[in-house]
Amino acid sequence: GAVVSQHPSWVICKSGTSVKIECRSLDFQATTMFWYRQFPKQSLMLMATSNEGSKATYEQGVEKDKFLINHASLTLSTLTVTSAHPEDSSFYICSARDYGGRLGYTFGSGTRLTVV
Amino acid sequence: QKEVEQNSGPLSVPEGAIASLNCTYSDRGSQSFFWYRQYSGKSPELIMSIYSNGDKEDGRFTAQLNKASQYVSLLIRDSQPSDSATYLCAVNAGNNRKLIWGLGTSLGVNP
């Protein structure tokens, strides 16, 4: 089946630094990538949607200059949390969709970010 | 505003029983419906997808869709303790590729 590899699985960083999270589709072409954030005991919150080769579309209230998304190839998308602060500590999850959605939505394993 | 609603639970069932999870959605244009299971600290995993009215069965799981009532459900037969998780309902409204998520129902299966 379709697999999305997400790295790192967890990261601890100091306040003010930047963190990059990678998601790679291993056996299909991820035309669209969705980036989510999830706080404890809450549902998934969509942050942005990116299509390969295009600028990401951010959801209302999500700072595009803080959460940089790159989707330069059909197998790789990255989310960079810039100038991270403790309130950015959360579980970040990517989800990839192939062209036409035949494979559905495939989730990465998630990244637990802790900003200290 | 497009919404997906689920009972938050917790829903508790004994081992071997049938667990019934329900979801309603507001957008009549919705075309694709998904049930995901999420264990604590893990990312969601797809349990079932359904696109047309009626029932769809896969092993112990049955998804039921009623577009007229804007209702989708998930039945888990012979519930096992390993089924204890949060079940998320997600809906895709056609051309909009985004999934609209419910808040999830917490299920506990007691041995």
PDB file of C-alpha atoms in Angstrom:
ATOM      1  CA  GLY A   1       0.000   0.000   0.000  1.00  0.00           C
ATOM      2  CA  ALA A   2       0.881   3.675  -0.138  1.00  0.00           C
ATOM      3  CA  VAL A   3       3.483   4.766   2.397  1.00  0.00           C
ATOM      4  CA  VAL A   4       4.508   8.200   3.604  1.00  0.00           C
ATOM      5  CA  SER A   5       7.697   8.432   5.626  1.00  0.00           C
ATOM      6  CA  GLN A   6       7.825  11.344   8.067  1.00  0.00           C
ATOM      7  CA  HIS A   7      10.961  12.476   9.890  1.00  0.00           C
ATOM      8  CA  PRO A   8      11.903  13.157  12.537  1.00  0.00           C
ATOM      9  CA  SER A   9       9.423  11.317  14.740  1.00  0.00           C
ATOM     10  CA  TRP A  10      10.241  13.616  17.614  1.00  0.00           C
ATOM     11  CA  VAL A  11      12.383  16.690  18.113  1.00  0.00           C
ATOM     12  CA  ILE A  12      13.238  18.985  20.980  1.00  0.00           C
ATOM     13  CA  CYS A  13      14.506  22.433  20.110  1.00  0.00           C
ATOM     14  CA  LYS A  14      15.316  25.656  21.853  1.00  0.00           C
ATOM     15  CA  SER A  15      13.020  28.624  21.632  1.00  0.00           C
ATOM     16  CA  GLY A  16      13.925  30.845  18.690  1.00  0.00           C
ATOM     17  CA  THR A  17      15.405  28.116  16.526  1.00  0.00           C
ATOM     18  CA  SER A  18      13.916  26.559  13.397  1.00  0.00           C
ATOM     19  CA  VAL A  19      12.884  22.982  12.843  1.00  0.00           C
ATOM     20  CA  LYS A  20      12.338  21.197   9.547  1.00  0.00           C
ATOM     21  CA  ILE A  21       9.982  18.246   9.185  1.00  0.00           C
ATOM     22  CA  GLU A  22      10.121  16.057   6.083  1.00  0.00           C
ATOM     23  CA  CYS A  23       7.506  13.873   4.481  1.00  0.00           C
ATOM     24  CA  ARG A  24       8.360  11.544   1.642  1.00  0.00           C
ATOM     25  CA  SER A  25       5.974   9.416  -0.383  1.00  0.00           C
ATOM     26  CA  LEU A  26       7.829   6.165  -0.944  1.00  0.00           C
ATOM     27  CA  ASP A  27       5.779   4.376  -3.562  1.00  0.00           C
ATOM     28  CA  PHE A  28       3.504   6.936  -5.162  1.00  0.00           C
ATOM     29  CA  GLN A  29       3.494  10.503  -6.368  1.00  0.00           C
ATOM     30  CA  ALA A  30       2.116  12.898  -3.782  1.00  0.00           C
ATOM     31  CA  THR A  31       0.400  15.510  -5.892  1.00  0.00           C
ATOM     32  CA  THR A  32      -1.076  17.169  -2.838  1.00  0.00           C
ATOM     33  CA  MET A  33       0.261  17.316   0.688  1.00  0.00           C
ATOM     34  CA  PHE A  34      -1.724  18.348   3.721  1.00  0.00           C
ATOM     35  CA  TRP A  35      -0.055  19.506   6.912  1.00  0.00           C
ATOM     36  CA  TYR A  36      -1.878  19.154  10.205  1.00  0.00           C
ATOM     37  CA  ARG A  37      -1.240  20.093  13.781  1.00  0.00           C
ATOM     38  CA  GLN A  38      -2.809  18.292  16.702  1.00  0.00           C
ATOM     39  CA  PHE A  39      -2.821  19.379  20.321  1.00  0.00           C
ATOM     40  CA  PRO A  40      -3.461  16.850  23.102  1.00  0.00           C
ATOM     41  CA  LYS A  41      -6.993  15.493  23.201  1.00  0.00           C
ATOM     42  CA  GLN A  42      -8.009  17.599  20.215  1.00  0.00           C
ATOM     43  CA  SER A  43      -8.784  16.705  16.645  1.00  0.00           C
ATOM     44  CA  LEU A  44      -6.602  17.361  13.642  1.00  0.00           C
ATOM     45  CA  MET A  45      -6.281  20.969  12.592  1.00  0.00           C
ATOM     46  CA  LEU A  46      -5.385  21.553   8.968  1.00  0.00           C
ATOM     47  CA  MET A  47      -2.612  24.092   8.659  1.00  0.00           C
ATOM     48  CA  ALA A  48      -2.032  24.201   4.913  1.00  0.00           C
ATOM     49  CA  THR A  49      -2.429  22.412   1.625  1.00  0.00           C
ATOM     50  CA  SER A  50       0.340  22.265  -0.933  1.00  0.00           C
ATOM     51  CA  ASN A  51       0.359  21.081  -4.520  1.00  0.00           C
ATOM     52  CA  GLU A  52       3.624  20.033  -6.103  1.00  0.00           C
ATOM     53  CA  GLY A  53       5.358  23.005  -7.649  1.00  0.00           C
ATOM     54  CA  SER A  54       2.926  25.558  -6.273  1.00  0.00           C
ATOM     55  CA  LYS A  55       2.765  27.785  -3.247  1.00  0.00           C
ATOM     56  CA  ALA A  56       0.954  26.353  -0.264  1.00  0.00           C
ATOM     57  CA  THR A  57      -2.520  27.496   0.665  1.00  0.00           C
ATOM     58  CA  TYR A  58      -2.721  28.278   4.353  1.00  0.00           C
ATOM     59  CA  GLU A  59      -5.784  27.986   6.534  1.00  0.00           C
ATOM     60  CA  GLN A  60      -7.109  31.047   8.242  1.00  0.00           C
ATOM     61  CA  GLY A  61      -5.072  31.969  11.281  1.00  0.00           C
ATOM     62  CA  VAL A  62      -1.952  30.049  10.259  1.00  0.00           C
ATOM     63  CA  GLU A  63       1.083  32.275   9.778  1.00  0.00           C
ATOM     64  CA  LYS A  64       2.657  31.458   6.437  1.00  0.00           C
ATOM     65  CA  ASP A  65       5.914  33.195   7.342  1.00  0.00           C
ATOM     66  CA  LYS A  66       6.243  31.091  10.447  1.00  0.00           C
ATOM     67  CA  PHE A  67       5.286  27.745   8.948  1.00  0.00           C
ATOM     68  CA  LEU A  68       7.177  27.449   5.690  1.00  0.00           C
ATOM     69  CA  ILE A  69       6.025  24.688   3.373  1.00  0.00           C
ATOM     70  CA  ASN A  70       7.971  23.458   0.389  1.00  0.00           C
ATOM     71  CA  HIS A  71       6.618  20.903  -2.064  1.00  0.00           C
ATOM     72  CA  ALA A  72       9.189  21.018  -4.830  1.00  0.00           C
ATOM     73  CA  SER A  73       8.882  17.415  -5.949  1.00  0.00           C
ATOM     74  CA  LEU A  74       6.193  14.752  -6.211  1.00  0.00           C
ATOM     75  CA  THR A  75       7.798  12.721  -3.437  1.00  0.00           C
ATOM     76  CA  LEU A  76       8.960  15.287  -0.913  1.00  0.00           C
ATOM     77  CA  SER A  77       7.324  18.023   1.104  1.00  0.00           C
ATOM     78  CA  THR A  78       8.785  19.868   4.060  1.00  0.00           C
ATOM     79  CA  LEU A  79       7.389  21.988   6.853  1.00  0.00           C
ATOM     80  CA  THR A  80       9.770  24.373   8.590  1.00  0.00           C
ATOM     81  CA  VAL A  81       8.714  25.905  11.871  1.00  0.00           C
ATOM     82  CA  THR A  82      10.696  29.124  12.076  1.00  0.00           C
ATOM     83  CA  SER A  83      11.575  30.904  15.297  1.00  0.00           C
ATOM     84  CA  ALA A  84       9.814  28.235  17.288  1.00  0.00           C
ATOM     85  CA  HIS A  85       8.233  29.086  20.623  1.00  0.00           C
ATOM     86  CA  PRO A  86       6.847  26.838  23.357  1.00  0.00           C
ATOM     87  CA  GLU A  87       3.300  27.383  22.086  1.00  0.00           C
ATOM     88  CA  ASP A  88       4.355  25.723  18.815  1.00  0.00           C
ATOM     89  CA  SER A  89       4.907  22.487  20.710  1.00  0.00           C
ATOM     90  CA  SER A  90       2.493  20.043  19.155  1.00  0.00           C
ATOM     91  CA  PHE A  91       2.095  16.898  17.066  1.00  0.00           C
ATOM     92  CA  TYR A  92       2.598  17.667  13.382  1.00  0.00           C
ATOM     93  CA  ILE A  93       1.280  15.224  10.789  1.00  0.00           C
ATOM     94  CA  CYS A  94       1.477  15.199   7.016  1.00  0.00           C
ATOM     95  CA  SER A  95      -0.994  13.512   4.694  1.00  0.00           C
ATOM     96  CA  ALA A  96      -0.409  12.878   1.031  1.00  0.00           C
ATOM     97  CA  ARG A  97      -2.886  12.452  -1.788  1.00  0.00           C
ATOM     98  CA  ASP A  98      -2.060  11.175  -5.253  1.00  0.00           C
ATOM     99  CA  TYR A  99      -3.491  12.655  -8.432  1.00  0.00           C
ATOM    100  CA  GLY A 100      -7.162  11.776  -8.614  1.00  0.00           C
ATOM    101  CA  GLY A 101      -7.163  10.487  -5.059  1.00  0.00           C
ATOM    102  CA  ARG A 102      -7.172   6.858  -6.118  1.00  0.00           C
ATOM    103  CA  LEU A 103      -4.985   5.920  -3.154  1.00  0.00           C
ATOM    104  CA  GLY A 104      -6.906   8.087  -0.740  1.00  0.00           C
ATOM    105  CA  TYR A 105      -5.147  10.067   1.945  1.00  0.00           C
ATOM    106  CA  THR A 106      -1.980   8.518   3.343  1.00  0.00           C
ATOM    107  CA  PHE A 107      -0.672   9.805   6.633  1.00  0.00           C
ATOM    108  CA  GLY A 108       2.868  10.091   7.854  1.00  0.00           C
ATOM    109  CA  SER A 109       3.645   8.821  11.334  1.00  0.00           C
ATOM    110  CA  GLY A 110       3.764  12.294  12.823  1.00  0.00           C
ATOM    111  CA  THR A 111       6.400  14.482  14.479  1.00  0.00           C
ATOM    112  CA  ARG A 112       6.248  15.392  18.142  1.00  0.00           C
ATOM    113  CA  LEU A 113       7.777  18.869  18.476  1.00  0.00           C
ATOM    114  CA  THR A 114       8.728  20.184  21.886  1.00  0.00           C
ATOM    115  CA  VAL A 115      10.074  23.708  22.135  1.00  0.00           C
ATOM    116  CA  VAL A 116      11.892  24.506  25.373  1.00  0.00           C
TER     117      VAL A 116
ATOM    118  CA  GLN B   1     -19.549  26.495   7.502  1.00  0.00           C
ATOM    119  CA  LYS B   2     -18.960  22.873   6.722  1.00  0.00           C
ATOM    120  CA  GLU B   3     -19.113  20.708   9.814  1.00  0.00           C
ATOM    121  CA  VAL B   4     -18.700  17.121  10.833  1.00  0.00           C
ATOM    122  CA  GLU B   5     -20.096  16.084  14.180  1.00  0.00           C
ATOM    123  CA  GLN B   6     -19.443  13.056  16.321  1.00  0.00           C
ATOM    124  CA  ASN B   7     -20.310  12.107  19.861  1.00  0.00           C
ATOM    125  CA  SER B   8     -17.137  12.578  21.850  1.00  0.00           C
ATOM    126  CA  GLY B   9     -17.839   9.635  24.102  1.00  0.00           C
ATOM    127  CA  PRO B  10     -16.282   7.905  25.760  1.00  0.00           C
ATOM    128  CA  LEU B  11     -18.098   4.907  24.410  1.00  0.00           C
ATOM    129  CA  SER B  12     -17.496   1.783  26.414  1.00  0.00           C
ATOM    130  CA  VAL B  13     -18.383  -1.711  25.221  1.00  0.00           C
ATOM    131  CA  PRO B  14     -17.508  -5.175  26.508  1.00  0.00           C
ATOM    132  CA  GLU B  15     -15.181  -7.387  24.549  1.00  0.00           C
ATOM    133  CA  GLY B  16     -17.037  -9.260  21.825  1.00  0.00           C
ATOM    134  CA  ALA B  17     -19.844  -6.729  21.560  1.00  0.00           C
ATOM    135  CA  ILE B  18     -20.723  -4.489  18.635  1.00  0.00           C
ATOM    136  CA  ALA B  19     -19.497  -0.898  18.845  1.00  0.00           C
ATOM    137  CA  SER B  20     -21.522   1.649  16.906  1.00  0.00           C
ATOM    138  CA  LEU B  21     -19.996   5.009  16.010  1.00  0.00           C
ATOM    139  CA  ASN B  22     -21.967   7.783  14.386  1.00  0.00           C
ATOM    140  CA  CYS B  23     -21.161  10.871  12.363  1.00  0.00           C
ATOM    141  CA  THR B  24     -23.262  13.577  10.743  1.00  0.00           C
ATOM    142  CA  TYR B  25     -22.127  16.169   8.244  1.00  0.00           C
ATOM    143  CA  SER B  26     -23.556  19.446   7.083  1.00  0.00           C
ATOM    144  CA  ASP B  27     -22.437  19.754   3.448  1.00  0.00           C
ATOM    145  CA  ARG B  28     -24.856  17.967   1.100  1.00  0.00           C
ATOM    146  CA  GLY B  29     -22.238  18.147  -1.630  1.00  0.00           C
ATOM    147  CA  SER B  30     -19.934  15.789   0.260  1.00  0.00           C
ATOM    148  CA  GLN B  31     -18.818  12.845  -1.824  1.00  0.00           C
ATOM    149  CA  SER B  32     -16.201  10.868   0.081  1.00  0.00           C
ATOM    150  CA  PHE B  33     -16.388   9.633   3.639  1.00  0.00           C
ATOM    151  CA  PHE B  34     -13.689   8.145   5.792  1.00  0.00           C
ATOM    152  CA  TRP B  35     -13.265   6.530   9.157  1.00  0.00           C
ATOM    153  CA  TYR B  36      -9.838   6.731  10.764  1.00  0.00           C
ATOM    154  CA  ARG B  37      -8.590   5.176  13.954  1.00  0.00           C
ATOM    155  CA  GLN B  38      -6.054   7.030  16.065  1.00  0.00           C
ATOM    156  CA  TYR B  39      -4.182   5.610  19.002  1.00  0.00           C
ATOM    157  CA  SER B  40      -2.799   8.027  21.551  1.00  0.00           C
ATOM    158  CA  GLY B  41       0.383   9.648  20.290  1.00  0.00           C
ATOM    159  CA  LYS B  42       0.068   8.114  16.838  1.00  0.00           C
ATOM    160  CA  SER B  43      -1.126   9.402  13.500  1.00  0.00           C
ATOM    161  CA  PRO B  44      -4.519   8.371  12.101  1.00  0.00           C
ATOM    162  CA  GLU B  45      -4.855   5.144  10.157  1.00  0.00           C
ATOM    163  CA  LEU B  46      -7.591   4.527   7.622  1.00  0.00           C
ATOM    164  CA  ILE B  47     -10.208   1.996   8.646  1.00  0.00           C
ATOM    165  CA  MET B  48     -12.843   2.430   5.963  1.00  0.00           C
ATOM    166  CA  SER B  49     -13.761   4.673   3.076  1.00  0.00           C
ATOM    167  CA  ILE B  50     -17.234   4.848   1.561  1.00  0.00           C
ATOM    168  CA  TYR B  51     -18.535   6.784  -1.399  1.00  0.00           C
ATOM    169  CA  SER B  52     -22.079   5.584  -2.139  1.00  0.00           C
ATOM    170  CA  ASN B  53     -25.203   4.978  -0.110  1.00  0.00           C
ATOM    171  CA  GLY B  54     -25.510   1.689   1.679  1.00  0.00           C
ATOM    172  CA  ASP B  55     -23.214  -0.596   3.581  1.00  0.00           C
ATOM    173  CA  LYS B  56     -19.603  -1.481   2.993  1.00  0.00           C
ATOM    174  CA  GLU B  57     -18.041  -4.328   4.906  1.00  0.00           C
ATOM    175  CA  ASP B  58     -14.389  -5.091   5.524  1.00  0.00           C
ATOM    176  CA  GLY B  59     -13.683  -7.813   8.041  1.00  0.00           C
ATOM    177  CA  ARG B  60     -15.137  -6.801  11.407  1.00  0.00           C
ATOM    178  CA  PHE B  61     -15.885  -3.290  10.191  1.00  0.00           C
ATOM    179  CA  THR B  62     -18.992  -2.052   8.394  1.00  0.00           C
ATOM    180  CA  ALA B  63     -19.464   1.503   7.222  1.00  0.00           C
ATOM    181  CA  GLN B  64     -22.962   2.741   6.506  1.00  0.00           C
ATOM    182  CA  LEU B  65     -23.740   5.852   4.489  1.00  0.00           C
ATOM    183  CA  ASN B  66     -27.060   7.635   4.135  1.00  0.00           C
ATOM    184  CA  LYS B  67     -26.622  10.784   2.081  1.00  0.00           C
ATOM    185  CA  ALA B  68     -30.270  11.796   2.406  1.00  0.00           C
ATOM    186  CA  SER B  69     -29.890  11.899   6.178  1.00  0.00           C
ATOM    187  CA  GLN B  70     -26.281  13.161   5.937  1.00  0.00           C
ATOM    188  CA  TYR B  71     -25.211  10.396   8.200  1.00  0.00           C
ATOM    189  CA  VAL B  72     -22.339   7.931   8.183  1.00  0.00           C
ATOM    190  CA  SER B  73     -21.679   5.252  10.770  1.00  0.00           C
ATOM    191  CA  LEU B  74     -19.099   2.634  11.607  1.00  0.00           C
ATOM    192  CA  LEU B  75     -19.931  -0.698  13.196  1.00  0.00           C
ATOM    193  CA  ILE B  76     -17.212  -2.791  14.799  1.00  0.00           C
ATOM    194  CA  ARG B  77     -18.234  -6.386  15.374  1.00  0.00           C
ATOM    195  CA  ASP B  78     -16.598  -8.660  17.928  1.00  0.00           C
ATOM    196  CA  SER B  79     -14.881  -5.683  19.535  1.00  0.00           C
ATOM    197  CA  GLN B  80     -11.412  -6.342  20.909  1.00  0.00           C
ATOM    198  CA  PRO B  81      -9.423  -4.436  23.537  1.00  0.00           C
ATOM    199  CA  SER B  82      -7.041  -3.482  20.737  1.00  0.00           C
ATOM    200  CA  ASP B  83      -9.903  -1.539  19.141  1.00  0.00           C
ATOM    201  CA  SER B  84      -9.738   0.920  22.037  1.00  0.00           C
ATOM    202  CA  ALA B  85      -8.815   4.203  20.340  1.00  0.00           C
ATOM    203  CA  THR B  86     -10.276   7.442  19.079  1.00  0.00           C
ATOM    204  CA  TYR B  87     -12.279   7.097  15.873  1.00  0.00           C
ATOM    205  CA  LEU B  88     -12.289  10.067  13.559  1.00  0.00           C
ATOM    206  CA  CYS B  89     -14.881  10.706  10.880  1.00  0.00           C
ATOM    207  CA  ALA B  90     -13.685  12.740   7.887  1.00  0.00           C
ATOM    208  CA  VAL B  91     -15.588  14.056   4.892  1.00  0.00           C
ATOM    209  CA  ASN B  92     -14.367  15.346   1.534  1.00  0.00           C
ATOM    210  CA  ALA B  93     -16.707  17.711  -0.254  1.00  0.00           C
ATOM    211  CA  GLY B  94     -15.850  16.843  -3.838  1.00  0.00           C
ATOM    212  CA  ASN B  95     -13.673  19.332  -5.673  1.00  0.00           C
ATOM    213  CA  ASN B  96     -12.361  20.644  -2.396  1.00  0.00           C
ATOM    214  CA  ARG B  97      -9.688  18.079  -1.596  1.00  0.00           C
ATOM    215  CA  LYS B  98      -9.534  19.034   2.044  1.00  0.00           C
ATOM    216  CA  LEU B  99     -10.927  16.670   4.596  1.00  0.00           C
ATOM    217  CA  ILE B 100     -13.306  18.088   7.164  1.00  0.00           C
ATOM    218  CA  TRP B 101     -12.769  16.275  10.454  1.00  0.00           C
ATOM    219  CA  GLY B 102     -15.004  15.449  13.341  1.00  0.00           C
ATOM    220  CA  LEU B 103     -13.618  15.761  16.844  1.00  0.00           C
ATOM    221  CA  GLY B 104     -13.541  12.001  17.258  1.00  0.00           C
ATOM    222  CA  THR B 105     -15.221   9.424  19.466  1.00  0.00           C
ATOM    223  CA  SER B 106     -13.203   7.717  22.149  1.00  0.00           C
ATOM    224  CA  LEU B 107     -13.924   3.982  22.280  1.00  0.00           C
ATOM    225  CA  GLY B 108     -12.950   1.710  25.109  1.00  0.00           C
ATOM    226  CA  VAL B 109     -13.355  -2.068  24.847  1.00  0.00           C
ATOM    227  CA  ASN B 110     -13.326  -3.770  28.215  1.00  0.00           C
ATOM    228  CA  PRO B 111     -11.890  -7.300  28.522  1.00  0.00           C
TER     229      PRO B 111
END
